[in-house]
Amino acid sequence: MNRSFKMASFLFLGLAVATSACKKDEEDISGSEETVVSVEASYFTAANTNTTITIVPCTLSDGTETDCYEIVTTSMPTDHQMGPWCPDNISDDASAGGIWLEGGVVYDVDGAFVQNMASFYNDTTWQMYDANGDIYTTDTEQECIDAANPNVGATYENFCVECIPSYIATVSQTWTIPVTPVLQEVAVDFMTAGQPGPPPGQSTIPSTRGLALNGVEFSAPAPVNNILGAYTLAPFDDAGGHVNVNQGYHYHAATGLSYAVAQDDGHADLIGYAMDGHGIYARLDADGNEPTDLDDCRGHYDEVRGYHYHVDAAGNNNFINCLKGAYVE
């Protein structure tokens, strides 16, 4: 992938020099002493001073009555640049556009990518540029809203959908996660789009995977089939994020640009927390290795961090696969 220059320009923006010092408690889980690491609220405010955090009483999905952090964010990161997303012309290089996630691979959305889409997807309907090589791109907030509609129809066929941060200047998000995670015997899958809600009396499972330390949502996988099926392209920026006017700016991949907390022992950096309060760490450690003992949720245990998750490869349009802890309903 030819994006080393622009990745390098952001690589150290969000890397905190803080260590892995977190509050630890010893708690009896499934009959054995295990390290349980509470959420460190100060990381959120260090990553984005626009974030506010309060402690509120809450009830978790397993009935546990406990304290939670209520985290209010603007969904606008301050630790890295947002965008660009769509290049202007098929002659533009990678610095003019974002990225696209396909088949486990991260592709630069440069002019050549747009020019080659008919071949890339083996479909001659793709023609996202005019005779001058100028790429058809949404230019207004209303066009952004209309083009993002799943039933967009033919109006925006062959458009690159670009929603810009000024459209979400007033968007605020509130997240509630347990201060201290409560591990469960059985993991739960995330709610997926189009899935009916749970029967009365049963818990509502979140679809959001977690929250980056900078206050940006780790979102469910982007509906790439719906996007491509409408003959539109909605690129992510180099940080793996894009804008929805209702959802705000949110991530669909972890690319290493957001604020992170380095670990003293060379373990992968802490980059956020899941909705159950367990830490979410980068995929690779300081030596470039991925853990080999991850469970189905992409989590495992160590004595320093307790149970925690490692994100999936960016090209997979995914973070973690399920929740191993109780969550706020």
mmCIF file of C-alpha atoms in Angstrom, residues 7-299:
data_model
loop_
_atom_site.group_PDB
_atom_site.id
_atom_site.type_symbol
_atom_site.label_atom_id
_atom_site.label_comp_id
_atom_site.label_asym_id
_atom_site.label_seq_id
_atom_site.Cartn_x
_atom_site.Cartn_y
_atom_site.Cartn_z
ATOM 1 C CA MET A 7 0.791 7.737 7.596
ATOM 2 C CA ALA A 8 4.191 8.836 8.921
ATOM 3 C CA SER A 9 2.983 12.405 9.222
ATOM 4 C CA PHE A 10 0.426 11.348 11.802
ATOM 5 C CA LEU A 11 2.064 8.317 13.369
ATOM 6 C CA PHE A 12 3.131 9.883 16.624
ATOM 7 C CA LEU A 13 0.339 12.425 17.049
ATOM 8 C CA GLY A 14 -1.725 10.309 19.396
ATOM 9 C CA LEU A 15 0.940 8.179 21.083
ATOM 10 C CA ALA A 16 0.908 8.976 24.786
ATOM 11 C CA VAL A 17 4.037 8.581 26.819
ATOM 12 C CA ALA A 18 1.983 7.362 29.748
ATOM 13 C CA THR A 19 2.578 3.807 30.879
ATOM 14 C CA SER A 20 0.248 0.972 31.664
ATOM 15 C CA ALA A 21 -0.368 2.112 35.242
ATOM 16 C CA CYS A 22 -4.094 1.527 35.797
ATOM 17 C CA LYS A 23 -6.154 0.832 38.858
ATOM 18 C CA LYS A 24 -6.094 -2.890 39.572
ATOM 19 C CA ASP A 25 -8.273 -4.917 41.883
ATOM 20 C CA GLU A 26 -8.141 -8.574 42.760
ATOM 21 C CA GLU A 27 -11.507 -10.217 42.259
ATOM 22 C CA ASP A 28 -12.687 -13.808 42.364
ATOM 23 C CA ILE A 29 -13.869 -14.706 38.832
ATOM 24 C CA SER A 30 -15.002 -18.253 38.077
ATOM 25 C CA GLY A 31 -13.342 -19.513 41.244
ATOM 26 C CA SER A 32 -9.839 -18.090 40.726
ATOM 27 C CA GLU A 33 -7.996 -14.903 41.550
ATOM 28 C CA GLU A 34 -7.718 -12.766 38.439
ATOM 29 C CA THR A 35 -6.516 -9.228 37.826
ATOM 30 C CA VAL A 36 -9.357 -6.841 37.041
ATOM 31 C CA VAL A 37 -8.335 -3.459 35.649
ATOM 32 C CA SER A 38 -10.741 -0.544 35.962
ATOM 33 C CA VAL A 39 -11.243 2.074 33.246
ATOM 34 C CA GLU A 40 -8.774 4.949 33.572
ATOM 35 C CA ALA A 41 -10.936 8.027 32.974
ATOM 36 C CA SER A 42 -7.985 10.425 32.775
ATOM 37 C CA TYR A 43 -6.924 8.906 29.453
ATOM 38 C CA PHE A 44 -10.096 10.202 27.801
ATOM 39 C CA THR A 45 -9.616 13.777 28.982
ATOM 40 C CA ALA A 46 -5.914 13.677 28.148
ATOM 41 C CA ALA A 47 -6.737 12.565 24.601
ATOM 42 C CA ASN A 48 -9.464 15.161 24.083
ATOM 43 C CA THR A 49 -10.061 18.049 26.488
ATOM 44 C CA ASN A 50 -13.578 18.481 25.060
ATOM 45 C CA THR A 51 -14.613 15.217 26.731
ATOM 46 C CA THR A 52 -16.549 15.370 30.017
ATOM 47 C CA ILE A 53 -16.819 12.405 32.396
ATOM 48 C CA THR A 54 -19.008 11.849 35.439
ATOM 49 C CA ILE A 55 -19.674 8.812 37.624
ATOM 50 C CA VAL A 56 -23.286 7.608 37.640
ATOM 51 C CA PRO A 57 -25.034 4.591 39.191
ATOM 52 C CA CYS A 58 -25.896 1.912 36.661
ATOM 53 C CA THR A 59 -27.200 -1.625 36.274
ATOM 54 C CA LEU A 60 -25.340 -4.001 33.974
ATOM 55 C CA SER A 61 -26.758 -6.685 31.716
ATOM 56 C CA ASP A 62 -26.161 -9.397 34.343
ATOM 57 C CA GLY A 63 -28.021 -7.419 37.009
ATOM 58 C CA THR A 64 -24.914 -6.034 38.709
ATOM 59 C CA GLU A 65 -25.586 -2.657 40.330
ATOM 60 C CA THR A 66 -22.412 -0.618 40.151
ATOM 61 C CA ASP A 67 -20.860 2.693 39.099
ATOM 62 C CA CYS A 68 -20.376 3.680 35.477
ATOM 63 C CA TYR A 69 -18.611 6.445 33.673
ATOM 64 C CA GLU A 70 -20.927 8.669 31.651
ATOM 65 C CA ILE A 71 -18.719 10.017 28.888
ATOM 66 C CA VAL A 72 -19.949 12.936 26.777
ATOM 67 C CA THR A 73 -18.024 13.621 23.573
ATOM 68 C CA THR A 74 -18.345 15.752 20.478
ATOM 69 C CA SER A 75 -17.142 12.841 18.286
ATOM 70 C CA MET A 76 -14.581 15.276 16.870
ATOM 71 C CA PRO A 77 -10.991 14.145 17.558
ATOM 72 C CA THR A 78 -8.335 16.704 18.405
ATOM 73 C CA ASP A 79 -5.365 14.332 18.160
ATOM 74 C CA HIS A 80 -5.339 13.847 14.392
ATOM 75 C CA GLN A 81 -6.658 15.403 11.217
ATOM 76 C CA MET A 82 -10.027 14.302 9.834
ATOM 77 C CA GLY A 83 -10.149 13.682 6.097
ATOM 78 C CA PRO A 84 -9.533 13.914 3.268
ATOM 79 C CA TRP A 85 -11.914 11.341 1.844
ATOM 80 C CA CYS A 86 -12.627 11.805 -1.869
ATOM 81 C CA PRO A 87 -9.952 12.914 -4.356
ATOM 82 C CA ASP A 88 -10.970 15.602 -6.841
ATOM 83 C CA ASN A 89 -9.521 14.185 -10.038
ATOM 84 C CA ILE A 90 -8.249 10.842 -11.328
ATOM 85 C CA SER A 91 -4.769 12.394 -11.531
ATOM 86 C CA ASP A 92 -4.661 12.972 -7.736
ATOM 87 C CA ASP A 93 -2.211 11.022 -5.615
ATOM 88 C CA ALA A 94 -2.912 9.314 -2.288
ATOM 89 C CA SER A 95 -2.572 12.530 -0.273
ATOM 90 C CA ALA A 96 -5.833 13.814 -1.814
ATOM 91 C CA GLY A 97 -8.039 10.937 -0.661
ATOM 92 C CA GLY A 98 -8.669 8.466 2.111
ATOM 93 C CA ILE A 99 -8.738 4.688 2.226
ATOM 94 C CA TRP A 100 -11.086 1.835 1.351
ATOM 95 C CA LEU A 101 -11.333 -1.551 3.081
ATOM 96 C CA GLU A 102 -11.865 -4.543 0.824
ATOM 97 C CA GLY A 103 -11.156 -8.225 1.347
ATOM 98 C CA GLY A 104 -8.901 -7.634 4.343
ATOM 99 C CA VAL A 105 -6.763 -5.095 2.467
ATOM 100 C CA VAL A 106 -6.470 -1.319 2.966
ATOM 101 C CA TYR A 107 -6.434 0.542 -0.367
ATOM 102 C CA ASP A 108 -5.599 4.186 -0.991
ATOM 103 C CA VAL A 109 -8.518 6.036 -2.536
ATOM 104 C CA ASP A 110 -6.388 8.027 -4.943
ATOM 105 C CA GLY A 111 -7.311 9.054 -8.476
ATOM 106 C CA ALA A 112 -6.040 5.811 -9.923
ATOM 107 C CA PHE A 113 -8.238 3.758 -7.573
ATOM 108 C CA VAL A 114 -11.332 5.664 -8.688
ATOM 109 C CA GLN A 115 -10.326 5.405 -12.347
ATOM 110 C CA ASN A 116 -9.873 1.660 -12.018
ATOM 111 C CA MET A 117 -13.087 0.810 -10.157
ATOM 112 C CA ALA A 118 -14.776 -0.830 -13.145
ATOM 113 C CA SER A 119 -11.909 -3.294 -13.351
ATOM 114 C CA PHE A 120 -11.494 -3.593 -9.591
ATOM 115 C CA TYR A 121 -15.113 -4.678 -9.156
ATOM 116 C CA ASN A 122 -15.467 -6.234 -12.607
ATOM 117 C CA ASP A 123 -18.498 -4.049 -13.343
ATOM 118 C CA THR A 124 -18.578 -1.507 -16.147
ATOM 119 C CA THR A 125 -21.308 0.504 -14.392
ATOM 120 C CA TRP A 126 -18.575 2.137 -12.336
ATOM 121 C CA GLN A 127 -17.657 5.487 -13.915
ATOM 122 C CA MET A 128 -17.154 8.033 -11.133
ATOM 123 C CA TYR A 129 -15.532 10.786 -13.176
ATOM 124 C CA ASP A 130 -16.275 12.993 -16.182
ATOM 125 C CA ALA A 131 -14.382 13.543 -19.433
ATOM 126 C CA ASN A 132 -11.958 15.884 -17.660
ATOM 127 C CA GLY A 133 -11.193 13.288 -15.009
ATOM 128 C CA ASP A 134 -13.083 15.230 -12.321
ATOM 129 C CA ILE A 135 -14.623 12.886 -9.748
ATOM 130 C CA TYR A 136 -18.318 13.197 -8.928
ATOM 131 C CA THR A 137 -18.480 14.084 -5.214
ATOM 132 C CA THR A 138 -21.247 15.192 -2.857
ATOM 133 C CA ASP A 139 -20.757 18.901 -2.168
ATOM 134 C CA THR A 140 -23.435 19.868 0.372
ATOM 135 C CA GLU A 141 -24.825 18.564 3.656
ATOM 136 C CA GLN A 142 -28.108 17.652 1.972
ATOM 137 C CA GLU A 143 -26.294 15.713 -0.735
ATOM 138 C CA CYS A 144 -24.340 13.940 1.993
ATOM 139 C CA ILE A 145 -27.587 12.960 3.737
ATOM 140 C CA ASP A 146 -29.296 11.897 0.528
ATOM 141 C CA ALA A 147 -26.380 9.875 -0.784
ATOM 142 C CA ALA A 148 -25.989 8.033 2.544
ATOM 143 C CA ASN A 149 -29.609 6.846 2.420
ATOM 144 C CA PRO A 150 -29.728 3.053 1.870
ATOM 145 C CA ASN A 151 -32.539 3.630 -0.659
ATOM 146 C CA VAL A 152 -30.656 6.310 -2.542
ATOM 147 C CA GLY A 153 -31.607 4.947 -5.958
ATOM 148 C CA ALA A 154 -29.954 6.133 -9.150
ATOM 149 C CA THR A 155 -29.615 9.813 -8.215
ATOM 150 C CA TYR A 156 -26.174 9.428 -6.712
ATOM 151 C CA GLU A 157 -24.864 6.479 -8.676
ATOM 152 C CA ASN A 158 -21.126 6.857 -9.238
ATOM 153 C CA PHE A 159 -20.713 9.508 -6.578
ATOM 154 C CA CYS A 160 -17.975 9.621 -4.000
ATOM 155 C CA VAL A 161 -19.810 10.416 -0.757
ATOM 156 C CA GLU A 162 -17.954 12.962 1.344
ATOM 157 C CA CYS A 163 -19.483 14.336 4.539
ATOM 158 C CA ILE A 164 -17.295 16.955 6.205
ATOM 159 C CA PRO A 165 -16.821 17.822 9.904
ATOM 160 C CA SER A 166 -18.660 21.147 9.679
ATOM 161 C CA TYR A 167 -21.880 19.165 9.183
ATOM 162 C CA ILE A 168 -21.588 17.700 12.702
ATOM 163 C CA ALA A 169 -20.445 20.740 14.684
ATOM 164 C CA THR A 170 -23.382 20.408 17.114
ATOM 165 C CA VAL A 171 -23.461 16.606 17.415
ATOM 166 C CA SER A 172 -22.903 15.286 20.929
ATOM 167 C CA GLN A 173 -22.637 11.644 21.995
ATOM 168 C CA THR A 174 -23.116 10.135 25.441
ATOM 169 C CA TRP A 175 -21.548 6.774 26.325
ATOM 170 C CA THR A 176 -21.971 4.784 29.532
ATOM 171 C CA ILE A 177 -19.466 2.077 30.451
ATOM 172 C CA PRO A 178 -18.798 0.328 33.774
ATOM 173 C CA VAL A 179 -15.958 1.763 35.853
ATOM 174 C CA THR A 180 -14.838 -1.772 36.678
ATOM 175 C CA PRO A 181 -15.582 -4.519 34.128
ATOM 176 C CA VAL A 182 -17.480 -7.632 35.150
ATOM 177 C CA LEU A 183 -16.382 -10.708 33.196
ATOM 178 C CA GLN A 184 -19.073 -13.177 32.132
ATOM 179 C CA GLU A 185 -18.980 -16.934 31.559
ATOM 180 C CA VAL A 186 -20.597 -16.599 28.127
ATOM 181 C CA ALA A 187 -19.830 -13.891 25.564
ATOM 182 C CA VAL A 188 -22.588 -12.061 23.701
ATOM 183 C CA ASP A 189 -22.582 -11.100 20.035
ATOM 184 C CA PHE A 190 -23.177 -7.514 19.016
ATOM 185 C CA MET A 191 -26.508 -6.371 17.652
ATOM 186 C CA THR A 192 -26.360 -6.171 13.864
ATOM 187 C CA ALA A 193 -28.197 -3.895 11.443
ATOM 188 C CA GLY A 194 -31.628 -5.216 10.537
ATOM 189 C CA GLN A 195 -31.659 -7.663 13.439
ATOM 190 C CA PRO A 196 -34.920 -7.569 15.425
ATOM 191 C CA GLY A 197 -34.718 -6.354 18.990
ATOM 192 C CA PRO A 198 -34.653 -8.733 21.941
ATOM 193 C CA PRO A 199 -37.873 -10.149 23.474
ATOM 194 C CA PRO A 200 -39.417 -8.179 26.355
ATOM 195 C CA GLY A 201 -37.404 -8.518 29.539
ATOM 196 C CA GLN A 202 -34.182 -9.406 27.783
ATOM 197 C CA SER A 203 -31.208 -7.092 27.489
ATOM 198 C CA THR A 204 -30.518 -4.783 24.584
ATOM 199 C CA ILE A 205 -27.135 -5.699 23.165
ATOM 200 C CA PRO A 206 -25.102 -2.781 21.788
ATOM 201 C CA SER A 207 -23.821 -2.607 18.234
ATOM 202 C CA THR A 208 -21.081 -0.099 19.053
ATOM 203 C CA ARG A 209 -17.841 -1.917 19.811
ATOM 204 C CA GLY A 210 -16.345 0.664 22.120
ATOM 205 C CA LEU A 211 -14.886 4.121 22.471
ATOM 206 C CA ALA A 212 -11.452 5.330 21.407
ATOM 207 C CA LEU A 213 -9.557 7.296 24.028
ATOM 208 C CA ASN A 214 -10.087 10.453 21.970
ATOM 209 C CA GLY A 215 -13.865 10.058 22.307
ATOM 210 C CA VAL A 216 -14.550 8.670 18.828
ATOM 211 C CA GLU A 217 -16.820 5.656 18.465
ATOM 212 C CA PHE A 218 -15.428 2.290 17.448
ATOM 213 C CA SER A 219 -18.391 1.558 15.223
ATOM 214 C CA ALA A 220 -19.925 -1.617 13.854
ATOM 215 C CA PRO A 221 -18.554 -2.704 10.463
ATOM 216 C CA ALA A 222 -19.391 -0.295 7.655
ATOM 217 C CA PRO A 223 -22.179 -1.636 5.396
ATOM 218 C CA VAL A 224 -19.869 -1.814 2.389
ATOM 219 C CA ASN A 225 -22.199 -4.070 0.389
ATOM 220 C CA ASN A 226 -25.011 -1.509 0.643
ATOM 221 C CA ILE A 227 -22.645 1.314 -0.249
ATOM 222 C CA LEU A 228 -21.233 -0.462 -3.274
ATOM 223 C CA GLY A 229 -24.634 -1.820 -4.266
ATOM 224 C CA ALA A 230 -25.826 1.761 -4.761
ATOM 225 C CA TYR A 231 -22.727 2.424 -6.913
ATOM 226 C CA THR A 232 -21.410 4.888 -4.367
ATOM 227 C CA LEU A 233 -18.126 5.004 -2.509
ATOM 228 C CA ALA A 234 -17.870 6.366 1.030
ATOM 229 C CA PRO A 235 -14.149 6.347 1.828
ATOM 230 C CA PHE A 236 -12.623 6.456 5.300
ATOM 231 C CA ASP A 237 -9.814 8.845 6.108
ATOM 232 C CA ASP A 238 -6.350 7.596 6.999
ATOM 233 C CA ALA A 239 -7.434 7.153 10.635
ATOM 234 C CA GLY A 240 -10.219 4.798 9.544
ATOM 235 C CA GLY A 241 -13.051 7.260 10.115
ATOM 236 C CA HIS A 242 -15.742 9.099 8.241
ATOM 237 C CA VAL A 243 -18.726 11.320 9.018
ATOM 238 C CA ASN A 244 -22.409 10.521 9.320
ATOM 239 C CA VAL A 245 -24.561 13.530 10.168
ATOM 240 C CA ASN A 246 -26.452 11.603 12.867
ATOM 241 C CA GLN A 247 -23.630 9.443 14.189
ATOM 242 C CA GLY A 248 -20.887 12.028 13.953
ATOM 243 C CA TYR A 249 -17.327 11.146 13.060
ATOM 244 C CA HIS A 250 -16.660 7.476 13.823
ATOM 245 C CA TYR A 251 -14.093 4.771 13.121
ATOM 246 C CA HIS A 252 -14.494 1.536 11.160
ATOM 247 C CA ALA A 253 -10.839 0.522 11.448
ATOM 248 C CA ALA A 254 -7.866 1.139 13.720
ATOM 249 C CA THR A 255 -4.921 2.344 11.656
ATOM 250 C CA GLY A 256 -2.611 3.589 14.424
ATOM 251 C CA LEU A 257 -3.349 7.314 14.208
ATOM 252 C CA SER A 258 -5.536 7.850 17.260
ATOM 253 C CA TYR A 259 -4.302 8.636 20.781
ATOM 254 C CA ALA A 260 -2.701 5.613 22.423
ATOM 255 C CA VAL A 261 -1.143 4.727 25.768
ATOM 256 C CA ALA A 262 2.156 2.885 25.465
ATOM 257 C CA GLN A 263 2.839 -0.109 27.706
ATOM 258 C CA ASP A 264 6.081 -0.488 29.673
ATOM 259 C CA ASP A 265 6.437 -4.166 28.797
ATOM 260 C CA GLY A 266 6.192 -3.828 25.008
ATOM 261 C CA HIS A 267 2.592 -5.005 24.905
ATOM 262 C CA ALA A 268 0.364 -3.411 22.261
ATOM 263 C CA ASP A 269 -0.813 0.136 23.060
ATOM 264 C CA LEU A 270 -4.115 0.832 24.789
ATOM 265 C CA ILE A 271 -6.351 2.669 22.284
ATOM 266 C CA GLY A 272 -9.802 2.567 23.909
ATOM 267 C CA TYR A 273 -12.357 0.675 25.962
ATOM 268 C CA ALA A 274 -15.102 -1.710 24.912
ATOM 269 C CA MET A 275 -18.693 -1.137 25.986
ATOM 270 C CA ASP A 276 -18.142 -3.632 28.816
ATOM 271 C CA GLY A 277 -15.232 -1.608 30.246
ATOM 272 C CA HIS A 278 -12.468 -3.981 29.164
ATOM 273 C CA GLY A 279 -9.488 -2.345 27.472
ATOM 274 C CA ILE A 280 -9.108 -2.380 23.695
ATOM 275 C CA TYR A 281 -5.499 -2.580 22.553
ATOM 276 C CA ALA A 282 -3.807 -2.290 19.174
ATOM 277 C CA ARG A 283 -3.367 -5.487 17.174
ATOM 278 C CA LEU A 284 0.428 -5.691 17.301
ATOM 279 C CA ASP A 285 2.942 -5.352 20.108
ATOM 280 C CA ALA A 286 6.177 -3.324 20.006
ATOM 281 C CA ASP A 287 7.887 -6.123 18.072
ATOM 282 C CA GLY A 288 5.127 -6.287 15.450
ATOM 283 C CA ASN A 289 3.578 -9.509 16.769
ATOM 284 C CA GLU A 290 -0.112 -10.325 17.168
ATOM 285 C CA PRO A 291 -1.216 -12.445 20.149
ATOM 286 C CA THR A 292 -1.743 -16.102 19.257
ATOM 287 C CA ASP A 293 -4.150 -16.980 22.079
ATOM 288 C CA LEU A 294 -7.091 -14.673 21.371
ATOM 289 C CA ASP A 295 -10.583 -16.027 21.998
ATOM 290 C CA ASP A 296 -13.571 -15.654 19.669
ATOM 291 C CA CYS A 297 -14.108 -12.069 20.851
ATOM 292 C CA ARG A 298 -10.440 -11.214 20.098
ATOM 293 C CA GLY A 299 -9.698 -11.087 23.820
#
